[in-house]
Amino acid sequence: MAYDANTLPDVSELTVGIIGGTGDQGRGLAYRFARAGQTVLIGSRSAERAAESAAEIAALPGIPADGSVTGAANDEVARRSDVVIIAVPWDGHAATVAALAEPLAGRIVVDCVNPLGFDKQGPYALTVAEGSAVQQAAALLPESRVCAAFNHVSAPLLADPEIDRIDLDVLICTEDRELVDVVGALAARIPGMRGIYAGRLRNAHQIEAFTANLIAINKRYKAHAGIRVTDI
């Protein structure tokens, strides 16, 4: 079936929490969702730092002046959100996710973490015992509904207020097919984006690893490359 945005569910009332919302990727996603009218909660280990980051995002162009962006400690954000995006650095991924297993029970969890290493030759994919970052998250969150998405979205593009559209496809890996539509609908809240089902969780490792290739492309061509899937 061809992609049809008209068939996506209404997600406008969902609260989106972002664990790691003070980092570049988390802040960028928070800005775009808030700009689209979504209620956004910024999470951090420090509630004070989360509140500061939320205030900075709320002051950016295009954000409704209704207090729709707030910050709190990770645990509170996990409890208050309908959808929680994990956007923390890889080296803190397992510990952060494991600590939130109880408040994330029953929640939709979207993991966008890419396990990468860096040396003099540039970025490279790391080996993950569970197979991928999202599979690690799924193992640590047995009572959550887990998927991978937003792995290839450029943080600088997300954060730039002068950019109205971000034309790319968000690849979604999950065992829960219903999540494809929910997360796809969230992606579609950002003009230019589509959410595309890309297989089960076991297929996520190459999506996470491909970020290393995108970094190389961006460095070579001085760009902010993304992914677009053809013929759908």
PDB file of C-alpha atoms in Angstrom:
ATOM      1  CA  MET A   1       0.000   0.000   0.000  1.00  0.00           C
ATOM      2  CA  ALA A   2       1.388   3.407  -0.936  1.00  0.00           C
ATOM      3  CA  TYR A   3       2.064   5.917   1.803  1.00  0.00           C
ATOM      4  CA  ASP A   4      -1.048   7.979   2.568  1.00  0.00           C
ATOM      5  CA  ALA A   5      -0.780  10.634   5.291  1.00  0.00           C
ATOM      6  CA  ASN A   6      -4.566  10.914   5.403  1.00  0.00           C
ATOM      7  CA  THR A   7      -4.806   7.487   7.040  1.00  0.00           C
ATOM      8  CA  LEU A   8      -2.592   8.406  10.001  1.00  0.00           C
ATOM      9  CA  PRO A   9      -4.116   8.755  13.473  1.00  0.00           C
ATOM     10  CA  ASP A  10      -4.595  12.098  15.228  1.00  0.00           C
ATOM     11  CA  VAL A  11      -1.684  12.440  17.665  1.00  0.00           C
ATOM     12  CA  SER A  12      -2.055  16.153  18.347  1.00  0.00           C
ATOM     13  CA  GLU A  13      -3.129  15.587  21.960  1.00  0.00           C
ATOM     14  CA  LEU A  14      -0.264  13.275  22.871  1.00  0.00           C
ATOM     15  CA  THR A  15       2.395  14.548  25.249  1.00  0.00           C
ATOM     16  CA  VAL A  16       5.908  13.900  23.939  1.00  0.00           C
ATOM     17  CA  GLY A  17       8.665  13.493  26.501  1.00  0.00           C
ATOM     18  CA  ILE A  18      12.308  13.613  25.468  1.00  0.00           C
ATOM     19  CA  ILE A  19      14.884  11.907  27.662  1.00  0.00           C
ATOM     20  CA  GLY A  20      18.114  13.657  26.804  1.00  0.00           C
ATOM     21  CA  GLY A  21      16.206  16.761  25.816  1.00  0.00           C
ATOM     22  CA  THR A  22      19.098  19.029  26.729  1.00  0.00           C
ATOM     23  CA  GLY A  23      21.383  17.532  24.039  1.00  0.00           C
ATOM     24  CA  ASP A  24      21.481  18.661  20.423  1.00  0.00           C
ATOM     25  CA  GLN A  25      19.222  15.944  18.994  1.00  0.00           C
ATOM     26  CA  GLY A  26      16.770  16.080  21.865  1.00  0.00           C
ATOM     27  CA  ARG A  27      16.519  19.868  21.803  1.00  0.00           C
ATOM     28  CA  GLY A  28      16.020  19.850  18.046  1.00  0.00           C
ATOM     29  CA  LEU A  29      13.203  17.309  18.181  1.00  0.00           C
ATOM     30  CA  ALA A  30      11.621  19.160  21.103  1.00  0.00           C
ATOM     31  CA  TYR A  31      11.673  22.393  19.129  1.00  0.00           C
ATOM     32  CA  ARG A  32      10.073  20.863  16.053  1.00  0.00           C
ATOM     33  CA  PHE A  33       7.317  19.085  17.959  1.00  0.00           C
ATOM     34  CA  ALA A  34       6.547  22.150  20.054  1.00  0.00           C
ATOM     35  CA  ARG A  35       6.529  24.288  16.930  1.00  0.00           C
ATOM     36  CA  ALA A  36       3.952  21.877  15.472  1.00  0.00           C
ATOM     37  CA  GLY A  37       1.749  22.411  18.538  1.00  0.00           C
ATOM     38  CA  GLN A  38       2.640  19.253  20.452  1.00  0.00           C
ATOM     39  CA  THR A  39       2.937  19.353  24.246  1.00  0.00           C
ATOM     40  CA  VAL A  40       6.598  18.619  24.981  1.00  0.00           C
ATOM     41  CA  LEU A  41       8.385  17.689  28.194  1.00  0.00           C
ATOM     42  CA  ILE A  42      12.168  18.068  28.326  1.00  0.00           C
ATOM     43  CA  GLY A  43      13.876  15.458  30.501  1.00  0.00           C
ATOM     44  CA  SER A  44      17.289  15.532  32.128  1.00  0.00           C
ATOM     45  CA  ARG A  45      19.006  14.038  35.163  1.00  0.00           C
ATOM     46  CA  SER A  46      18.857  17.599  36.511  1.00  0.00           C
ATOM     47  CA  ALA A  47      15.356  19.081  36.748  1.00  0.00           C
ATOM     48  CA  GLU A  48      16.898  22.549  36.859  1.00  0.00           C
ATOM     49  CA  ARG A  49      18.842  21.987  33.666  1.00  0.00           C
ATOM     50  CA  ALA A  50      15.736  20.577  31.989  1.00  0.00           C
ATOM     51  CA  ALA A  51      13.720  23.644  32.974  1.00  0.00           C
ATOM     52  CA  GLU A  52      16.426  25.964  31.626  1.00  0.00           C
ATOM     53  CA  SER A  53      16.506  24.101  28.319  1.00  0.00           C
ATOM     54  CA  ALA A  54      12.707  24.170  28.066  1.00  0.00           C
ATOM     55  CA  ALA A  55      12.662  27.928  28.661  1.00  0.00           C
ATOM     56  CA  GLU A  56      15.242  28.438  25.915  1.00  0.00           C
ATOM     57  CA  ILE A  57      13.217  26.357  23.461  1.00  0.00           C
ATOM     58  CA  ALA A  58       9.972  28.117  24.420  1.00  0.00           C
ATOM     59  CA  ALA A  59      11.568  31.449  23.499  1.00  0.00           C
ATOM     60  CA  LEU A  60      12.435  30.352  19.954  1.00  0.00           C
ATOM     61  CA  PRO A  61      10.440  31.564  16.923  1.00  0.00           C
ATOM     62  CA  GLY A  62       7.261  29.682  16.117  1.00  0.00           C
ATOM     63  CA  ILE A  63       6.613  28.249  19.585  1.00  0.00           C
ATOM     64  CA  PRO A  64       3.075  28.898  20.905  1.00  0.00           C
ATOM     65  CA  ALA A  65       3.057  31.101  23.996  1.00  0.00           C
ATOM     66  CA  ASP A  66       0.975  28.658  26.021  1.00  0.00           C
ATOM     67  CA  GLY A  67       3.542  26.901  28.173  1.00  0.00           C
ATOM     68  CA  SER A  68       3.526  23.804  25.981  1.00  0.00           C
ATOM     69  CA  VAL A  69       7.259  23.228  26.551  1.00  0.00           C
ATOM     70  CA  THR A  70       8.340  22.458  30.110  1.00  0.00           C
ATOM     71  CA  GLY A  71      11.191  20.606  31.760  1.00  0.00           C
ATOM     72  CA  ALA A  72      11.518  18.110  34.600  1.00  0.00           C
ATOM     73  CA  ALA A  73      13.694  15.260  35.839  1.00  0.00           C
ATOM     74  CA  ASN A  74      13.739  12.151  33.653  1.00  0.00           C
ATOM     75  CA  ASP A  75      11.569  10.098  35.996  1.00  0.00           C
ATOM     76  CA  GLU A  76       8.782  12.688  36.042  1.00  0.00           C
ATOM     77  CA  VAL A  77       8.929  13.141  32.274  1.00  0.00           C
ATOM     78  CA  ALA A  78       8.618   9.382  31.772  1.00  0.00           C
ATOM     79  CA  ARG A  79       5.530   9.247  34.001  1.00  0.00           C
ATOM     80  CA  ARG A  80       3.769  12.230  32.450  1.00  0.00           C
ATOM     81  CA  SER A  81       4.357  11.483  28.753  1.00  0.00           C
ATOM     82  CA  ASP A  82       2.392   9.382  26.275  1.00  0.00           C
ATOM     83  CA  VAL A  83       5.363   8.970  23.944  1.00  0.00           C
ATOM     84  CA  VAL A  84       8.944   9.095  25.223  1.00  0.00           C
ATOM     85  CA  ILE A  85      11.906   9.648  22.911  1.00  0.00           C
ATOM     86  CA  ILE A  86      15.292   8.390  24.099  1.00  0.00           C
ATOM     87  CA  ALA A  87      17.943  10.794  22.793  1.00  0.00           C
ATOM     88  CA  VAL A  88      20.839  10.293  25.190  1.00  0.00           C
ATOM     89  CA  PRO A  89      24.517   9.674  24.337  1.00  0.00           C
ATOM     90  CA  TRP A  90      25.269   6.012  23.636  1.00  0.00           C
ATOM     91  CA  ASP A  91      27.660   5.648  26.573  1.00  0.00           C
ATOM     92  CA  GLY A  92      24.843   6.468  28.993  1.00  0.00           C
ATOM     93  CA  HIS A  93      22.072   4.639  27.138  1.00  0.00           C
ATOM     94  CA  ALA A  94      21.816   1.398  29.110  1.00  0.00           C
ATOM     95  CA  ALA A  95      22.006   3.006  32.546  1.00  0.00           C
ATOM     96  CA  THR A  96      19.500   5.737  31.707  1.00  0.00           C
ATOM     97  CA  VAL A  97      16.964   3.372  30.141  1.00  0.00           C
ATOM     98  CA  ALA A  98      17.266   0.759  32.895  1.00  0.00           C
ATOM     99  CA  ALA A  99      16.646   3.373  35.580  1.00  0.00           C
ATOM    100  CA  LEU A 100      13.360   4.350  33.894  1.00  0.00           C
ATOM    101  CA  ALA A 101      11.911   0.871  33.401  1.00  0.00           C
ATOM    102  CA  GLU A 102       9.168   1.327  35.988  1.00  0.00           C
ATOM    103  CA  PRO A 103       7.877   4.788  34.936  1.00  0.00           C
ATOM    104  CA  LEU A 104       8.095   3.810  31.253  1.00  0.00           C
ATOM    105  CA  ALA A 105       5.902   0.735  31.702  1.00  0.00           C
ATOM    106  CA  GLY A 106       2.986   0.957  29.281  1.00  0.00           C
ATOM    107  CA  ARG A 107       4.486   3.925  27.430  1.00  0.00           C
ATOM    108  CA  ILE A 108       5.466   4.199  23.789  1.00  0.00           C
ATOM    109  CA  VAL A 109       9.261   4.485  23.718  1.00  0.00           C
ATOM    110  CA  VAL A 110      11.055   5.756  20.616  1.00  0.00           C
ATOM    111  CA  ASP A 111      14.808   5.154  20.615  1.00  0.00           C
ATOM    112  CA  CYS A 112      16.874   7.355  18.266  1.00  0.00           C
ATOM    113  CA  VAL A 113      20.316   6.570  19.697  1.00  0.00           C
ATOM    114  CA  ASN A 114      23.113   5.562  17.330  1.00  0.00           C
ATOM    115  CA  PRO A 115      25.975   3.503  18.834  1.00  0.00           C
ATOM    116  CA  LEU A 116      28.974   5.078  17.125  1.00  0.00           C
ATOM    117  CA  GLY A 117      32.644   5.362  17.885  1.00  0.00           C
ATOM    118  CA  PHE A 118      35.050   7.990  16.567  1.00  0.00           C
ATOM    119  CA  ASP A 119      38.736   7.844  15.744  1.00  0.00           C
ATOM    120  CA  LYS A 120      41.173   9.594  13.382  1.00  0.00           C
ATOM    121  CA  GLN A 121      39.454   7.959  10.406  1.00  0.00           C
ATOM    122  CA  GLY A 122      36.034   9.235  11.434  1.00  0.00           C
ATOM    123  CA  PRO A 123      32.854   7.615  12.794  1.00  0.00           C
ATOM    124  CA  TYR A 124      32.214   3.885  12.801  1.00  0.00           C
ATOM    125  CA  ALA A 125      29.474   1.577  14.087  1.00  0.00           C
ATOM    126  CA  LEU A 126      29.975  -0.091  17.448  1.00  0.00           C
ATOM    127  CA  THR A 127      29.050  -3.682  18.217  1.00  0.00           C
ATOM    128  CA  VAL A 128      26.092  -3.933  20.602  1.00  0.00           C
ATOM    129  CA  ALA A 129      25.580  -7.186  22.498  1.00  0.00           C
ATOM    130  CA  GLU A 130      21.805  -7.043  22.048  1.00  0.00           C
ATOM    131  CA  GLY A 131      22.159  -6.221  18.347  1.00  0.00           C
ATOM    132  CA  SER A 132      21.308  -2.518  18.389  1.00  0.00           C
ATOM    133  CA  ALA A 133      20.518   0.355  20.719  1.00  0.00           C
ATOM    134  CA  VAL A 134      16.786  -0.145  20.328  1.00  0.00           C
ATOM    135  CA  GLN A 135      17.074  -3.878  21.023  1.00  0.00           C
ATOM    136  CA  GLN A 136      18.978  -3.026  24.179  1.00  0.00           C
ATOM    137  CA  ALA A 137      16.158  -0.647  25.127  1.00  0.00           C
ATOM    138  CA  ALA A 138      13.533  -3.311  24.408  1.00  0.00           C
ATOM    139  CA  ALA A 139      15.359  -5.813  26.613  1.00  0.00           C
ATOM    140  CA  LEU A 140      15.511  -3.305  29.458  1.00  0.00           C
ATOM    141  CA  LEU A 141      11.879  -2.196  29.008  1.00  0.00           C
ATOM    142  CA  PRO A 142       9.841  -5.407  28.783  1.00  0.00           C
ATOM    143  CA  GLU A 143       6.613  -3.604  29.712  1.00  0.00           C
ATOM    144  CA  SER A 144       7.012  -0.742  27.215  1.00  0.00           C
ATOM    145  CA  ARG A 145       6.115  -0.494  23.530  1.00  0.00           C
ATOM    146  CA  VAL A 146       9.453   0.123  21.844  1.00  0.00           C
ATOM    147  CA  CYS A 147      10.513   1.235  18.382  1.00  0.00           C
ATOM    148  CA  ALA A 148      13.470   2.877  16.648  1.00  0.00           C
ATOM    149  CA  ALA A 149      12.907   6.127  14.751  1.00  0.00           C
ATOM    150  CA  PHE A 150      14.437   9.576  14.079  1.00  0.00           C
ATOM    151  CA  ASN A 151      17.958   8.097  13.893  1.00  0.00           C
ATOM    152  CA  HIS A 152      18.888  10.018  10.735  1.00  0.00           C
ATOM    153  CA  VAL A 153      17.457  13.472  11.414  1.00  0.00           C
ATOM    154  CA  SER A 154      20.054  16.249  11.371  1.00  0.00           C
ATOM    155  CA  ALA A 155      20.228  18.122  14.677  1.00  0.00           C
ATOM    156  CA  PRO A 156      21.336  21.407  13.027  1.00  0.00           C
ATOM    157  CA  LEU A 157      18.348  21.298  10.666  1.00  0.00           C
ATOM    158  CA  LEU A 158      15.965  20.580  13.534  1.00  0.00           C
ATOM    159  CA  ALA A 159      17.320  23.502  15.535  1.00  0.00           C
ATOM    160  CA  ASP A 160      17.334  26.107  12.751  1.00  0.00           C
ATOM    161  CA  PRO A 161      14.255  28.366  13.115  1.00  0.00           C
ATOM    162  CA  GLU A 162      14.609  29.586   9.530  1.00  0.00           C
ATOM    163  CA  ILE A 163      14.042  26.102   8.103  1.00  0.00           C
ATOM    164  CA  ASP A 164      10.326  25.402   7.638  1.00  0.00           C
ATOM    165  CA  ARG A 165      10.546  21.952   6.004  1.00  0.00           C
ATOM    166  CA  ILE A 166      12.812  18.978   6.607  1.00  0.00           C
ATOM    167  CA  ASP A 167      12.373  16.712   3.611  1.00  0.00           C
ATOM    168  CA  LEU A 168      13.299  13.184   4.651  1.00  0.00           C
ATOM    169  CA  ASP A 169      11.857   9.849   5.681  1.00  0.00           C
ATOM    170  CA  VAL A 170      11.976   8.569   9.248  1.00  0.00           C
ATOM    171  CA  LEU A 171      12.680   4.826   9.217  1.00  0.00           C
ATOM    172  CA  ILE A 172      10.697   2.973  11.904  1.00  0.00           C
ATOM    173  CA  CYS A 173      11.647  -0.467  13.227  1.00  0.00           C
ATOM    174  CA  THR A 174       9.366  -2.229  15.684  1.00  0.00           C
ATOM    175  CA  GLU A 175       7.586  -5.471  16.544  1.00  0.00           C
ATOM    176  CA  ASP A 176       4.394  -3.474  17.204  1.00  0.00           C
ATOM    177  CA  ARG A 177       2.842  -2.525  13.874  1.00  0.00           C
ATOM    178  CA  GLU A 178       0.410  -0.079  15.511  1.00  0.00           C
ATOM    179  CA  LEU A 179       3.398   2.034  16.542  1.00  0.00           C
ATOM    180  CA  VAL A 180       4.307   2.601  12.904  1.00  0.00           C
ATOM    181  CA  ASP A 181       1.195   4.718  12.405  1.00  0.00           C
ATOM    182  CA  VAL A 182       1.504   6.560  15.734  1.00  0.00           C
ATOM    183  CA  VAL A 183       5.171   7.420  15.293  1.00  0.00           C
ATOM    184  CA  GLY A 184       4.635   8.086  11.599  1.00  0.00           C
ATOM    185  CA  ALA A 185       1.900  10.559  12.506  1.00  0.00           C
ATOM    186  CA  LEU A 186       4.272  12.308  14.905  1.00  0.00           C
ATOM    187  CA  ALA A 187       6.913  12.508  12.183  1.00  0.00           C
ATOM    188  CA  ALA A 188       4.325  13.971   9.815  1.00  0.00           C
ATOM    189  CA  ARG A 189       3.722  16.798  12.291  1.00  0.00           C
ATOM    190  CA  ILE A 190       7.079  18.124  11.078  1.00  0.00           C
ATOM    191  CA  PRO A 191       6.576  19.502   7.529  1.00  0.00           C
ATOM    192  CA  GLY A 192       8.371  17.413   4.912  1.00  0.00           C
ATOM    193  CA  MET A 193       8.790  14.269   7.025  1.00  0.00           C
ATOM    194  CA  ARG A 194       7.263  10.842   6.530  1.00  0.00           C
ATOM    195  CA  GLY A 195       7.402   7.821   8.794  1.00  0.00           C
ATOM    196  CA  ILE A 196       8.186   4.603   6.902  1.00  0.00           C
ATOM    197  CA  TYR A 197       8.091   1.065   8.314  1.00  0.00           C
ATOM    198  CA  ALA A 198      11.569  -0.442   7.887  1.00  0.00           C
ATOM    199  CA  GLY A 199      11.246  -3.855   9.518  1.00  0.00           C
ATOM    200  CA  ARG A 200      11.417  -5.512  12.915  1.00  0.00           C
ATOM    201  CA  LEU A 201      13.772  -4.514  15.699  1.00  0.00           C
ATOM    202  CA  ARG A 202      16.391  -6.985  14.453  1.00  0.00           C
ATOM    203  CA  ASN A 203      16.766  -4.790  11.352  1.00  0.00           C
ATOM    204  CA  ALA A 204      17.530  -1.635  13.309  1.00  0.00           C
ATOM    205  CA  HIS A 205      21.272  -2.182  13.657  1.00  0.00           C
ATOM    206  CA  GLN A 206      22.045  -1.239  10.054  1.00  0.00           C
ATOM    207  CA  ILE A 207      19.868   1.862  10.334  1.00  0.00           C
ATOM    208  CA  GLU A 208      21.755   3.000  13.426  1.00  0.00           C
ATOM    209  CA  ALA A 209      25.096   2.145  11.805  1.00  0.00           C
ATOM    210  CA  PHE A 210      24.243   4.001   8.589  1.00  0.00           C
ATOM    211  CA  THR A 211      24.483   7.245  10.525  1.00  0.00           C
ATOM    212  CA  ALA A 212      28.265   6.879  10.208  1.00  0.00           C
ATOM    213  CA  ASN A 213      27.862   6.956   6.417  1.00  0.00           C
ATOM    214  CA  LEU A 214      25.646  10.030   6.612  1.00  0.00           C
ATOM    215  CA  ILE A 215      28.248  11.826   8.721  1.00  0.00           C
ATOM    216  CA  ALA A 216      30.859  11.034   6.052  1.00  0.00           C
ATOM    217  CA  ILE A 217      28.504  12.299   3.324  1.00  0.00           C
ATOM    218  CA  ASN A 218      27.808  15.496   5.229  1.00  0.00           C
ATOM    219  CA  LYS A 219      31.502  16.123   5.817  1.00  0.00           C
ATOM    220  CA  ARG A 220      32.409  15.535   2.170  1.00  0.00           C
ATOM    221  CA  TYR A 221      29.598  17.613   0.682  1.00  0.00           C
ATOM    222  CA  LYS A 222      29.131  20.137   3.502  1.00  0.00           C
ATOM    223  CA  ALA A 223      25.487  19.130   3.782  1.00  0.00           C
ATOM    224  CA  HIS A 224      22.884  17.809   6.235  1.00  0.00           C
ATOM    225  CA  ALA A 225      21.881  14.685   4.350  1.00  0.00           C
ATOM    226  CA  GLY A 226      18.878  12.555   5.227  1.00  0.00           C
ATOM    227  CA  ILE A 227      17.099   9.524   3.775  1.00  0.00           C
ATOM    228  CA  ARG A 228      14.229   9.475   1.273  1.00  0.00           C
ATOM    229  CA  VAL A 229      12.620   6.167   0.262  1.00  0.00           C
ATOM    230  CA  THR A 230      11.380   6.038  -3.348  1.00  0.00           C
ATOM    231  CA  ASP A 231       8.280   4.473  -4.925  1.00  0.00           C
ATOM    232  CA  ILE A 232       5.968   4.682  -1.900  1.00  0.00           C
TER     233      ILE A 232
END
